[in-house]
């Protein structure tokens, strides 16, 4: 504070002294400017600090702050002449230059008011400024962040809306909170707003059905199950599209959305119209079925005649015998393929018959091992000793399963080695295992091994031919018996296939 004022106030009464202390410690900038030249008469420490030591006392405003004069002087003079106060919010002022010489931009809420002596002969302008720089900067940062979030959200929305797949997100209460354009199209709605409803209403609205035509209940919907923690993979449903007035087949995947602490906060599902694909599948199945039926008779004729000729021992010369044997083997191979294809089409139509009888599983294993041991001289088929294990089931079908497993164990162990077969009983199940020391199955291909027509070694040096249906049929047969099939495999070390049958 100016020394004049200091001296003046030293002689002042206690109230004035208190007032002096208040001015001295005020965080607000204060200055008194006198006369039309607006000479700095008094400034408080806050003003001095903001001016970074610029010497202003006794100097006119235009001299002390030439860079601000053009704008500020007319305002201050108007206050002085008219007595009308000036108030400005977040006024930009550069009272101070930084070390680099660049004027630092700061913001102030400014008030300029006229102060007069009681006889009205003395006039001055009191300037009070409150530094709002930090508040302005904070608000700017928030605004920038909001803008960025908005543009990110818009970008995210664009991505969602350009997706082919329909995306639905629901909250914990089971209400759809987000859906993209594909979702609206898939359900044949007019706008995304029509989706703003509770999940329980959807099955009725969409006339949702399982592939066998039975109704889908509210609890069976993928999003509802995902809310309960389930991950739903590739589930097909039929729904009615009101826009096209047609049924469509929709394939959905759904998963829970979890917060950082693992609690479920919602669910997301991704769905796709697979009607065209499913129709192609139906055509493919129909083709397989027709082709297999058409091939069955000619193959049976070929096989029958080749065997009949082979039986006429006397008339067949050794070279012809070899040819007939080759025809017989080839026809046998086609016959097995045709039977597999017929089984596939029966499975697709849900007509894979299983005739149950009681039989000794261990005996069937030993029988298959015995039969297939004759097809190889590089492998040793070892059946672990066991007592009779009696199960109920279709003996021929279980033999088909075992043949597929042992056949593969031999086929995919090109260097030979032991194929170990074992039957054990655990709790209320019979367990069968077939272990080989062959090429194994690459880890990344293991999840698809039971898929129809999937072959893990296609295009590798271990591609020994086949259609990729043996394991698919084997697992379907085992599940038709109420059992399970699984495997462990290490690439380059071998595989163990297991299946269970209820006792
Ligand atoms: P395929 O007629 O091709 O053998 P499968 O359905 O029996 O058809 O088997 C599917 C695929 O699984 C095979 O093509 C092969 O890649 C793999 N596979 C099956 N069994 C074995 C095994 N014991 N060892 C290594 N790979 C196997």
mmCIF file of C-alpha atoms in Angstrom, residues 77-212:
data_model
loop_
_atom_site.group_PDB
_atom_site.id
_atom_site.type_symbol
_atom_site.label_atom_id
_atom_site.label_comp_id
_atom_site.label_asym_id
_atom_site.label_seq_id
_atom_site.Cartn_x
_atom_site.Cartn_y
_atom_site.Cartn_z
ATOM 1 C CA UNK A 77 -13.358 8.173 -17.654
ATOM 2 C CA UNK A 78 -17.049 7.433 -18.262
ATOM 3 C CA UNK A 79 -17.352 6.177 -14.681
ATOM 4 C CA UNK A 80 -15.596 9.296 -13.460
ATOM 5 C CA UNK A 81 -17.728 11.708 -15.484
ATOM 6 C CA UNK A 82 -21.148 10.092 -15.316
ATOM 7 C CA UNK A 83 -20.920 8.317 -11.978
ATOM 8 C CA UNK A 84 -22.351 5.248 -13.652
ATOM 9 C CA UNK A 85 -20.545 2.136 -12.364
ATOM 10 C CA UNK A 86 -18.995 -0.411 -14.683
ATOM 11 C CA UNK A 87 -19.192 -4.164 -14.036
ATOM 12 C CA UNK A 88 -17.504 -6.698 -16.275
ATOM 13 C CA UNK A 89 -17.437 -10.458 -15.918
ATOM 14 C CA UNK A 90 -14.339 -12.445 -16.820
ATOM 15 C CA UNK A 91 -12.655 -9.472 -18.442
ATOM 16 C CA UNK A 92 -9.330 -10.445 -20.005
ATOM 17 C CA UNK A 93 -6.441 -8.417 -18.646
ATOM 18 C CA UNK A 94 -2.703 -8.805 -19.035
ATOM 19 C CA UNK A 95 -1.433 -6.958 -16.011
ATOM 20 C CA UNK A 96 1.748 -8.890 -15.850
ATOM 21 C CA UNK A 97 4.290 -10.291 -18.303
ATOM 22 C CA UNK A 98 5.734 -13.760 -17.720
ATOM 23 C CA UNK A 99 9.501 -14.332 -17.516
ATOM 24 C CA UNK A 100 9.580 -14.962 -21.263
ATOM 25 C CA UNK A 101 8.121 -11.490 -21.776
ATOM 26 C CA UNK A 102 4.797 -12.867 -23.011
ATOM 27 C CA UNK A 103 1.815 -11.097 -21.501
ATOM 28 C CA UNK A 104 -0.011 -13.602 -19.348
ATOM 29 C CA UNK A 105 -3.712 -13.601 -20.045
ATOM 30 C CA UNK A 106 -5.764 -13.505 -16.852
ATOM 31 C CA UNK A 107 -9.474 -13.050 -16.224
ATOM 32 C CA UNK A 108 -11.138 -10.745 -13.705
ATOM 33 C CA UNK A 109 -14.580 -9.852 -12.556
ATOM 34 C CA UNK A 110 -14.130 -6.078 -12.601
ATOM 35 C CA UNK A 111 -16.075 -3.308 -10.895
ATOM 36 C CA UNK A 112 -15.268 0.375 -11.357
ATOM 37 C CA UNK A 113 -17.201 2.816 -9.219
ATOM 38 C CA UNK A 114 -16.999 6.560 -8.583
ATOM 39 C CA UNK A 115 -15.869 7.650 -5.109
ATOM 40 C CA UNK A 116 -16.427 11.263 -4.021
ATOM 41 C CA UNK A 117 -15.419 13.280 -0.983
ATOM 42 C CA UNK A 118 -18.360 14.495 1.109
ATOM 43 C CA UNK A 119 -18.004 18.028 -0.326
ATOM 44 C CA UNK A 120 -18.001 16.471 -3.813
ATOM 45 C CA UNK A 121 -14.800 18.211 -4.711
ATOM 46 C CA UNK A 122 -12.610 15.128 -4.830
ATOM 47 C CA UNK A 123 -13.403 12.452 -7.471
ATOM 48 C CA UNK A 124 -11.719 9.191 -8.016
ATOM 49 C CA UNK A 125 -12.452 5.781 -9.517
ATOM 50 C CA UNK A 126 -12.248 2.739 -7.310
ATOM 51 C CA UNK A 127 -11.281 -0.323 -9.315
ATOM 52 C CA UNK A 128 -11.903 -3.736 -7.727
ATOM 53 C CA UNK A 129 -10.953 -6.900 -9.544
ATOM 54 C CA UNK A 130 -11.460 -10.517 -8.541
ATOM 55 C CA UNK A 131 -9.196 -12.967 -10.311
ATOM 56 C CA UNK A 132 -11.377 -15.621 -12.000
ATOM 57 C CA UNK A 133 -8.625 -17.085 -14.186
ATOM 58 C CA UNK A 134 -8.617 -20.537 -12.550
ATOM 59 C CA UNK A 135 -12.410 -20.773 -12.687
ATOM 60 C CA UNK A 136 -12.454 -19.726 -16.362
ATOM 61 C CA UNK A 137 -9.697 -22.194 -17.230
ATOM 62 C CA UNK A 138 -11.476 -24.995 -15.361
ATOM 63 C CA UNK A 139 -14.727 -24.198 -17.174
ATOM 64 C CA UNK A 140 -12.894 -24.185 -20.510
ATOM 65 C CA UNK A 141 -11.346 -27.552 -19.730
ATOM 66 C CA UNK A 142 -14.779 -28.986 -18.857
ATOM 67 C CA UNK A 143 -16.207 -27.531 -22.078
ATOM 68 C CA UNK A 144 -13.379 -29.025 -24.120
ATOM 69 C CA UNK A 145 -13.863 -32.393 -22.464
ATOM 70 C CA UNK A 146 -17.604 -32.232 -23.079
ATOM 71 C CA UNK A 147 -16.970 -31.413 -26.744
ATOM 72 C CA UNK A 148 -14.512 -34.272 -27.056
ATOM 73 C CA UNK A 149 -16.919 -36.677 -25.359
ATOM 74 C CA UNK A 150 -19.671 -35.472 -27.685
ATOM 75 C CA UNK A 151 -17.552 -36.017 -30.782
ATOM 76 C CA UNK A 152 -16.445 -39.425 -29.518
ATOM 77 C CA UNK A 153 -20.043 -40.380 -28.842
ATOM 78 C CA UNK A 154 -20.988 -39.181 -32.329
ATOM 79 C CA UNK A 155 -18.122 -41.244 -33.814
ATOM 80 C CA UNK A 156 -19.199 -44.284 -31.789
ATOM 81 C CA UNK A 157 -22.795 -43.764 -32.906
ATOM 82 C CA UNK A 158 -21.631 -43.560 -36.561
ATOM 83 C CA UNK A 159 -19.729 -46.816 -36.211
ATOM 84 C CA UNK A 160 -22.742 -48.479 -34.577
ATOM 85 C CA UNK A 161 -25.125 -47.192 -37.217
ATOM 86 C CA UNK A 162 -22.911 -48.367 -40.059
ATOM 87 C CA UNK A 163 -22.645 -51.875 -38.659
ATOM 88 C CA UNK A 164 -24.349 -54.704 -40.523
ATOM 89 C CA UNK A 165 -25.120 -56.442 -37.247
ATOM 90 C CA UNK A 166 -27.915 -55.279 -34.989
ATOM 91 C CA UNK A 167 -26.668 -54.159 -31.571
ATOM 92 C CA UNK A 168 -28.937 -53.973 -28.522
ATOM 93 C CA UNK A 169 -27.905 -52.849 -25.061
ATOM 94 C CA UNK A 170 -30.185 -53.124 -22.054
ATOM 95 C CA UNK A 171 -29.826 -51.911 -18.485
ATOM 96 C CA UNK A 172 -30.245 -53.888 -15.276
ATOM 97 C CA UNK A 173 -34.001 -53.386 -15.260
ATOM 98 C CA UNK A 174 -34.188 -55.099 -18.645
ATOM 99 C CA UNK A 175 -34.992 -51.993 -20.651
ATOM 100 C CA UNK A 176 -33.343 -51.403 -24.028
ATOM 101 C CA UNK A 177 -31.158 -48.315 -23.637
ATOM 102 C CA UNK A 178 -29.202 -48.394 -26.890
ATOM 103 C CA UNK A 179 -29.820 -49.838 -30.323
ATOM 104 C CA UNK A 180 -28.351 -49.067 -33.735
ATOM 105 C CA UNK A 181 -30.025 -48.573 -37.123
ATOM 106 C CA UNK A 182 -29.472 -52.224 -38.066
ATOM 107 C CA UNK A 183 -31.429 -53.192 -34.924
ATOM 108 C CA UNK A 184 -34.375 -51.064 -36.018
ATOM 109 C CA UNK A 185 -34.242 -52.571 -39.537
ATOM 110 C CA UNK A 186 -33.899 -56.138 -38.242
ATOM 111 C CA UNK A 187 -37.050 -55.853 -36.154
ATOM 112 C CA UNK A 188 -38.938 -53.988 -38.891
ATOM 113 C CA UNK A 189 -39.579 -50.944 -36.691
ATOM 114 C CA UNK A 190 -39.830 -47.312 -37.774
ATOM 115 C CA UNK A 191 -37.553 -45.689 -35.243
ATOM 116 C CA UNK A 192 -35.181 -46.466 -32.418
ATOM 117 C CA UNK A 193 -37.726 -44.963 -29.971
ATOM 118 C CA UNK A 194 -40.013 -47.947 -30.577
ATOM 119 C CA UNK A 195 -37.322 -50.076 -28.939
ATOM 120 C CA UNK A 196 -37.533 -48.156 -25.697
ATOM 121 C CA UNK A 197 -39.515 -50.801 -23.849
ATOM 122 C CA UNK A 198 -39.033 -53.620 -21.372
ATOM 123 C CA UNK A 199 -37.433 -56.835 -22.652
ATOM 124 C CA UNK A 200 -40.382 -58.943 -21.477
ATOM 125 C CA UNK A 201 -42.558 -57.364 -24.175
ATOM 126 C CA UNK A 202 -40.333 -58.414 -27.071
ATOM 127 C CA UNK A 203 -41.199 -62.115 -27.581
ATOM 128 C CA UNK A 204 -44.856 -61.181 -28.015
ATOM 129 C CA UNK A 205 -44.052 -58.181 -30.205
ATOM 130 C CA UNK A 206 -41.700 -60.150 -32.459
ATOM 131 C CA UNK A 207 -43.667 -63.425 -32.360
ATOM 132 C CA UNK A 208 -40.325 -65.006 -31.425
ATOM 133 C CA UNK A 209 -40.074 -68.750 -31.915
ATOM 134 C CA UNK A 210 -37.395 -71.423 -31.526
ATOM 135 C CA UNK A 211 -36.306 -73.157 -34.702
ATOM 136 C CA UNK A 212 -38.746 -76.002 -33.968
#
